[in-house]
Amino acid sequence: MELELDTLIEAEFFNLSSDLMIVMKKGRLMQVNTAWKQILGWTPEEVKGRQLIDFIHPDDVEMALHVGKAIHKAGIDIYVENKYLTKDGSYKWISWKTFAKSGLVLGVGKEITHDKEKDAHYRKIDNYRNSLLENARYLIISLEKNGIIRTFNRAAESMLGYRAIDVAEKITPTLFFNKSELQERSRELEAKIGQPVNYGFDYFLKSAQHNFANEQEWLWRRKDGTQVPLHLSVSPVRDEHNEISGFLIIGSDISQKRAAQKRLKDSETIFKAMNDASPLGIFLTDANGECIYSNRAFQSLTGLDLSETFGFFWNKIVHEEEKSEMLQLWDAAIASHTNFQKKIRLVSSSNTIKWVDVNAALINEHEPSLGYVGIVVDITKEIESKRELEGTLITLEKSNKALDNFAYVVSHDLKAPLKSIAAMINFIEDDLKAGGNNASEYVKLLMGRVCKMAEIIEGVLDFSRIGHHAVRKEFINVKQLVTDQVEFLTVEKPADIRIEMEEFEIIESKILLTQIFSNLISNAVKYNDKEKCKITIRGKLSEGHCYFEVEDNGPGIPEEFHERVFGLFATLRDERVKDSTGIGLAIVKKIIEEELNGSIRIQSKMGLGTIFIFSWETRM
């Protein structure tokens, strides 16, 4: 029985269906249902009477024509998918189920745009995944839950020498592991979880079950039997129920890294050996100027061990007097990105003071800085030798000057008694020739000149001996020494000598102290112009220094002569003093300055007397 068109149109389901429905004859739409409006935007009136091909995407037209011919000629039912034009100009996927009856083609179309887009998305993801797997530089292996290899990418083939076809769906990665290495780590995992771990893939399964991250370095065996070091991350893949459904292994070949690490370790070993063999102190700092390495010579020089040199070590070893300046200069060098150089004093842990020359150069002259490499050289002996040389030169200059002066004054002062002696001899000779009686008187005068000359020569010898002979030092009660000197001193005029001195002892040469006080007291008496000579001797010990004063009530010394009176053979010509050699004060000054490393000065007012003030650092 043939199906009438009107009967189809009047069928209750035709317009109630949510799918597209058509009645078509020779490719022309005889009737469509209202779903066209809902799905494609066209009303039935806009579609009725038009060719179905008018709504098909141009790319699908050729296929649609072939399908249409097959339906009309063979009368077969067919399923086809095409893209159809919507009223807004876009296209939607429609799947058609058609069949022919009595020259008419009936069709039911279902929109499958979402399914098509979803399939396209998944295909795109698959393409990306396959591209990633095959082009990645990393080894990527996916595993079933039981450890059987599912995928084995091109990088894995390159690193291990196996083809994917040889291992996929056939073996577990246990074949690749170093047996002893896997066994050792399985025992370690057993200790952590308190459960047995079977040799093989069970190690990774148990690690995942206990939520242990598994990212380590392994030695894997290649197909040719050689071993390759790999950094592997083994992660579980979980399903929608959070159950482990498989594993993913991602790895990289670290052969070059291992080789670089070995070269670095070898170079560090060589560097350390070279630095420890160096007699120079060497240190390295970071960009902030904090020490990260020091060699043995540096540790020996500073008295710090290796751990104590780490960080900022300058404030531990720089002498307090130089610390502030040193730290400011070091900070300034770091801030200005410049090299550093300075000679400083270090105080080691044993409180030994050393002079060092510090030179620190930037490791990288351009930003960012990598820090400094520094060399510390002990220049203590050099500094001490330089100072000793400077002292020697000063002493030599003084000696040369003194020698010049000595030669002059000796030749000058010895000429006078020699001329006088020669004159006396002539007088005696003339008197004897003339038969006079004055020869005896002339001989007395001659002996006086000879004694005078002997005193000068003895004084010169005393002066020259100072500084050239070692003298014995001993504990001396200074007040007692001065008291004894006053008692035994022979003076030619009455003298009131007072000793206002504290009781204290020092370690010094008794001979030298005796010479100082003997000459000063003798001069105070000898040159005194008063009827009664008054002398006061004061002394005290304070803060490691001896302080003394010898005061008299004599005529005083003009200020312009305060330095001159200490010269060899220098005297203030006083007609009342006939036997002065001019050597006493020169001896006093030389002893105080050269032997005791002290100083002496004069304080005087004309007519009111003179005070000789002197001091030195005690050896107590």
Short mmCIF file of N, CA and C in Angstrom, two decimals, residues 472-569:
data_model
loop_
_atom_site.label_atom_id
_atom_site.label_comp_id
_atom_site.label_asym_id
_atom_site.label_seq_id
_atom_site.Cartn_x
_atom_site.Cartn_y
_atom_site.Cartn_z
N ARG A 472 124.33 45.78 82.51
CA ARG A 472 123.51 44.87 83.32
C ARG A 472 122.35 45.63 83.95
N LYS A 473 121.15 45.06 83.83
CA LYS A 473 119.96 45.68 84.41
C LYS A 473 119.55 44.90 85.64
N GLU A 474 119.02 45.63 86.62
CA GLU A 474 118.65 45.02 87.88
C GLU A 474 117.53 45.82 88.53
N PHE A 475 116.90 45.23 89.56
CA PHE A 475 115.90 45.96 90.31
C PHE A 475 116.57 47.08 91.10
N ILE A 476 116.06 48.29 90.97
CA ILE A 476 116.69 49.45 91.62
C ILE A 476 115.63 50.22 92.38
N ASN A 477 115.90 50.50 93.64
CA ASN A 477 115.09 51.44 94.40
C ASN A 477 115.64 52.82 94.08
N VAL A 478 114.91 53.57 93.28
CA VAL A 478 115.44 54.82 92.73
C VAL A 478 115.74 55.84 93.84
N LYS A 479 114.85 55.96 94.81
CA LYS A 479 115.07 56.93 95.88
C LYS A 479 116.35 56.62 96.65
N GLN A 480 116.59 55.31 96.91
CA GLN A 480 117.80 54.92 97.62
C GLN A 480 119.04 55.22 96.80
N LEU A 481 118.95 54.98 95.47
CA LEU A 481 120.10 55.26 94.59
C LEU A 481 120.46 56.74 94.63
N VAL A 482 119.43 57.62 94.56
CA VAL A 482 119.69 59.07 94.58
C VAL A 482 120.25 59.48 95.94
N THR A 483 119.70 58.92 97.01
CA THR A 483 120.18 59.24 98.37
C THR A 483 121.65 58.87 98.51
N ASP A 484 122.02 57.67 98.03
CA ASP A 484 123.41 57.23 98.10
C ASP A 484 124.30 58.14 97.28
N GLN A 485 123.84 58.56 96.14
CA GLN A 485 124.63 59.42 95.26
C GLN A 485 124.91 60.77 95.93
N VAL A 486 123.89 61.31 96.60
CA VAL A 486 124.05 62.60 97.28
C VAL A 486 125.06 62.48 98.42
N GLU A 487 124.97 61.35 99.15
CA GLU A 487 125.87 61.18 100.31
C GLU A 487 127.32 61.04 99.89
N PHE A 488 127.60 60.36 98.79
CA PHE A 488 128.97 60.10 98.38
C PHE A 488 129.52 61.16 97.43
N LEU A 489 128.67 62.09 97.00
CA LEU A 489 129.11 63.10 96.03
C LEU A 489 129.98 64.15 96.73
N THR A 490 131.10 64.44 96.14
CA THR A 490 132.00 65.48 96.69
C THR A 490 131.69 66.80 96.00
N VAL A 491 131.29 67.80 96.81
CA VAL A 491 130.95 69.12 96.25
C VAL A 491 131.89 70.14 96.88
N GLU A 492 132.11 71.22 96.13
CA GLU A 492 133.11 72.20 96.54
C GLU A 492 132.52 73.37 97.29
N LYS A 493 131.18 73.37 97.44
CA LYS A 493 130.53 74.47 98.15
C LYS A 493 129.35 73.91 98.93
N PRO A 494 128.92 74.64 99.96
CA PRO A 494 127.77 74.16 100.74
C PRO A 494 126.55 73.98 99.84
N ALA A 495 125.80 72.91 100.07
CA ALA A 495 124.61 72.64 99.25
C ALA A 495 123.53 71.99 100.11
N ASP A 496 122.30 72.53 99.96
CA ASP A 496 121.14 71.95 100.64
C ASP A 496 120.39 71.10 99.59
N ILE A 497 120.54 69.80 99.68
CA ILE A 497 119.95 68.91 98.66
C ILE A 497 118.79 68.14 99.28
N ARG A 498 117.60 68.33 98.73
CA ARG A 498 116.39 67.66 99.23
C ARG A 498 115.94 66.60 98.21
N ILE A 499 115.52 65.48 98.75
CA ILE A 499 115.02 64.40 97.88
C ILE A 499 113.52 64.22 98.17
N GLU A 500 112.67 64.68 97.26
CA GLU A 500 111.21 64.56 97.40
C GLU A 500 110.74 63.50 96.39
N MET A 501 110.90 62.26 96.77
CA MET A 501 110.68 61.18 95.81
C MET A 501 109.90 60.04 96.46
N GLU A 502 108.99 59.46 95.70
CA GLU A 502 108.25 58.30 96.18
C GLU A 502 109.17 57.07 96.20
N GLU A 503 108.78 56.10 97.00
CA GLU A 503 109.51 54.84 97.02
C GLU A 503 108.99 53.95 95.88
N PHE A 504 109.81 53.60 94.91
CA PHE A 504 109.40 52.66 93.85
C PHE A 504 110.65 52.01 93.26
N GLU A 505 110.42 50.85 92.65
CA GLU A 505 111.51 50.10 92.04
C GLU A 505 111.28 49.96 90.54
N ILE A 506 112.38 49.96 89.80
CA ILE A 506 112.32 49.72 88.35
C ILE A 506 113.47 48.79 87.97
N ILE A 507 113.37 48.19 86.81
CA ILE A 507 114.46 47.36 86.29
C ILE A 507 115.26 48.23 85.32
N GLU A 508 116.48 48.56 85.69
CA GLU A 508 117.30 49.42 84.84
C GLU A 508 118.78 49.24 85.20
N SER A 509 119.63 49.94 84.43
CA SER A 509 121.08 49.90 84.69
C SER A 509 121.44 50.89 85.80
N LYS A 510 122.05 50.37 86.83
CA LYS A 510 122.43 51.23 87.96
C LYS A 510 123.51 52.23 87.54
N ILE A 511 124.40 51.79 86.65
CA ILE A 511 125.49 52.68 86.20
C ILE A 511 124.93 53.88 85.46
N LEU A 512 123.96 53.62 84.56
CA LEU A 512 123.40 54.71 83.76
C LEU A 512 122.65 55.71 84.62
N LEU A 513 121.83 55.20 85.57
CA LEU A 513 121.09 56.12 86.45
C LEU A 513 122.05 56.94 87.31
N THR A 514 123.12 56.30 87.77
CA THR A 514 124.12 57.02 88.58
C THR A 514 124.75 58.15 87.78
N GLN A 515 125.08 57.89 86.51
CA GLN A 515 125.67 58.93 85.66
C GLN A 515 124.71 60.10 85.48
N ILE A 516 123.41 59.80 85.28
CA ILE A 516 122.43 60.87 85.07
C ILE A 516 122.38 61.79 86.29
N PHE A 517 122.10 61.19 87.46
CA PHE A 517 121.93 62.03 88.65
C PHE A 517 123.24 62.66 89.10
N SER A 518 124.38 61.97 88.94
CA SER A 518 125.68 62.53 89.32
C SER A 518 125.99 63.79 88.53
N ASN A 519 125.79 63.73 87.18
CA ASN A 519 126.08 64.89 86.34
C ASN A 519 125.14 66.05 86.62
N LEU A 520 123.82 65.74 86.79
CA LEU A 520 122.86 66.83 87.01
C LEU A 520 123.10 67.51 88.36
N ILE A 521 123.37 66.71 89.43
CA ILE A 521 123.60 67.30 90.75
C ILE A 521 124.92 68.08 90.75
N SER A 522 125.97 67.52 90.14
CA SER A 522 127.28 68.20 90.09
C SER A 522 127.16 69.53 89.36
N ASN A 523 126.47 69.54 88.22
CA ASN A 523 126.29 70.80 87.46
C ASN A 523 125.52 71.83 88.26
N ALA A 524 124.46 71.35 88.99
CA ALA A 524 123.64 72.27 89.78
C ALA A 524 124.47 72.97 90.85
N VAL A 525 125.43 72.23 91.41
CA VAL A 525 126.31 72.83 92.43
C VAL A 525 127.38 73.70 91.78
N LYS A 526 127.99 73.14 90.71
CA LYS A 526 129.13 73.78 90.07
C LYS A 526 128.79 75.17 89.53
N TYR A 527 127.61 75.31 88.90
CA TYR A 527 127.26 76.57 88.25
C TYR A 527 126.38 77.47 89.12
N ASN A 528 126.20 77.08 90.40
CA ASN A 528 125.33 77.88 91.26
C ASN A 528 126.04 79.18 91.67
N ASP A 529 125.33 80.31 91.63
CA ASP A 529 125.92 81.62 91.94
C ASP A 529 125.46 82.16 93.28
N LYS A 530 124.74 81.35 94.05
CA LYS A 530 124.22 81.82 95.34
C LYS A 530 125.18 81.37 96.46
N GLU A 531 125.10 82.08 97.61
CA GLU A 531 125.93 81.73 98.75
C GLU A 531 125.61 80.33 99.24
N LYS A 532 124.32 80.01 99.22
CA LYS A 532 123.93 78.66 99.63
C LYS A 532 123.18 78.00 98.48
N CYS A 533 123.73 76.92 98.04
CA CYS A 533 123.14 76.19 96.90
C CYS A 533 121.98 75.33 97.40
N LYS A 534 120.83 75.44 96.74
CA LYS A 534 119.65 74.63 97.07
C LYS A 534 119.27 73.77 95.86
N ILE A 535 119.15 72.48 96.13
CA ILE A 535 118.79 71.54 95.04
C ILE A 535 117.65 70.65 95.54
N THR A 536 116.63 70.49 94.70
CA THR A 536 115.50 69.61 95.03
C THR A 536 115.37 68.56 93.92
N ILE A 537 115.33 67.30 94.36
CA ILE A 537 115.21 66.18 93.40
C ILE A 537 113.85 65.51 93.63
N ARG A 538 113.03 65.44 92.58
CA ARG A 538 111.69 64.84 92.68
C ARG A 538 111.60 63.64 91.73
N GLY A 539 110.75 62.70 92.08
CA GLY A 539 110.56 61.53 91.21
C GLY A 539 109.31 60.75 91.56
N LYS A 540 108.68 60.17 90.53
CA LYS A 540 107.49 59.33 90.78
C LYS A 540 107.32 58.35 89.63
N LEU A 541 106.52 57.31 89.91
CA LEU A 541 106.19 56.30 88.90
C LEU A 541 104.69 56.39 88.64
N SER A 542 104.30 56.62 87.40
CA SER A 542 102.88 56.79 87.08
C SER A 542 102.56 56.18 85.72
N GLU A 543 101.59 55.24 85.70
CA GLU A 543 101.10 54.63 84.46
C GLU A 543 102.24 54.11 83.58
N GLY A 544 103.20 53.44 84.22
CA GLY A 544 104.28 52.81 83.48
C GLY A 544 105.39 53.74 83.05
N HIS A 545 105.40 54.97 83.53
CA HIS A 545 106.45 55.93 83.18
C HIS A 545 107.10 56.48 84.45
N CYS A 546 108.43 56.68 84.35
CA CYS A 546 109.19 57.36 85.42
C CYS A 546 109.29 58.84 85.09
N TYR A 547 108.97 59.68 86.08
CA TYR A 547 109.07 61.14 85.89
C TYR A 547 110.02 61.70 86.96
N PHE A 548 111.01 62.56 86.51
CA PHE A 548 111.99 63.13 87.44
C PHE A 548 112.18 64.62 87.17
N GLU A 549 112.54 65.33 88.25
CA GLU A 549 112.92 66.73 88.13
C GLU A 549 114.14 66.99 89.03
N VAL A 550 115.12 67.75 88.52
CA VAL A 550 116.25 68.22 89.33
C VAL A 550 116.24 69.74 89.25
N GLU A 551 115.90 70.38 90.38
CA GLU A 551 115.71 71.84 90.40
C GLU A 551 116.80 72.49 91.25
N ASP A 552 117.35 73.63 90.76
CA ASP A 552 118.36 74.36 91.54
C ASP A 552 117.95 75.83 91.63
N ASN A 553 118.66 76.57 92.47
CA ASN A 553 118.39 78.01 92.63
C ASN A 553 119.49 78.85 92.01
N GLY A 554 120.12 78.30 90.95
CA GLY A 554 121.24 78.97 90.32
C GLY A 554 120.83 80.15 89.45
N PRO A 555 121.74 80.59 88.55
CA PRO A 555 121.50 81.80 87.77
C PRO A 555 120.46 81.63 86.66
N GLY A 556 120.11 80.39 86.34
CA GLY A 556 119.16 80.16 85.24
C GLY A 556 119.88 80.07 83.90
N ILE A 557 119.19 79.56 82.92
CA ILE A 557 119.75 79.38 81.57
C ILE A 557 118.86 80.10 80.57
N PRO A 558 119.39 81.01 79.79
CA PRO A 558 118.58 81.71 78.78
C PRO A 558 117.90 80.69 77.85
N GLU A 559 116.68 81.01 77.39
CA GLU A 559 115.90 80.06 76.60
C GLU A 559 116.61 79.66 75.31
N GLU A 560 117.35 80.60 74.72
CA GLU A 560 118.02 80.28 73.46
C GLU A 560 119.13 79.25 73.63
N PHE A 561 119.54 78.99 74.88
CA PHE A 561 120.58 78.01 75.14
C PHE A 561 120.05 76.67 75.67
N HIS A 562 118.69 76.50 75.73
CA HIS A 562 118.11 75.29 76.33
C HIS A 562 118.50 74.02 75.59
N GLU A 563 118.68 74.10 74.29
CA GLU A 563 119.10 72.94 73.52
C GLU A 563 120.61 72.87 73.40
N ARG A 564 121.24 74.03 73.29
CA ARG A 564 122.68 74.08 73.05
C ARG A 564 123.49 73.50 74.19
N VAL A 565 122.98 73.65 75.44
CA VAL A 565 123.77 73.19 76.58
C VAL A 565 123.95 71.66 76.58
N PHE A 566 123.13 70.95 75.80
CA PHE A 566 123.26 69.49 75.73
C PHE A 566 124.27 69.05 74.68
N GLY A 567 124.86 70.01 73.97
CA GLY A 567 125.85 69.66 72.97
C GLY A 567 127.18 69.28 73.61
N LEU A 568 127.95 68.48 72.89
CA LEU A 568 129.25 68.03 73.39
C LEU A 568 130.19 69.21 73.53
N PHE A 569 130.82 69.34 74.71
CA PHE A 569 131.77 70.41 75.05
C PHE A 569 131.10 71.77 75.13
#
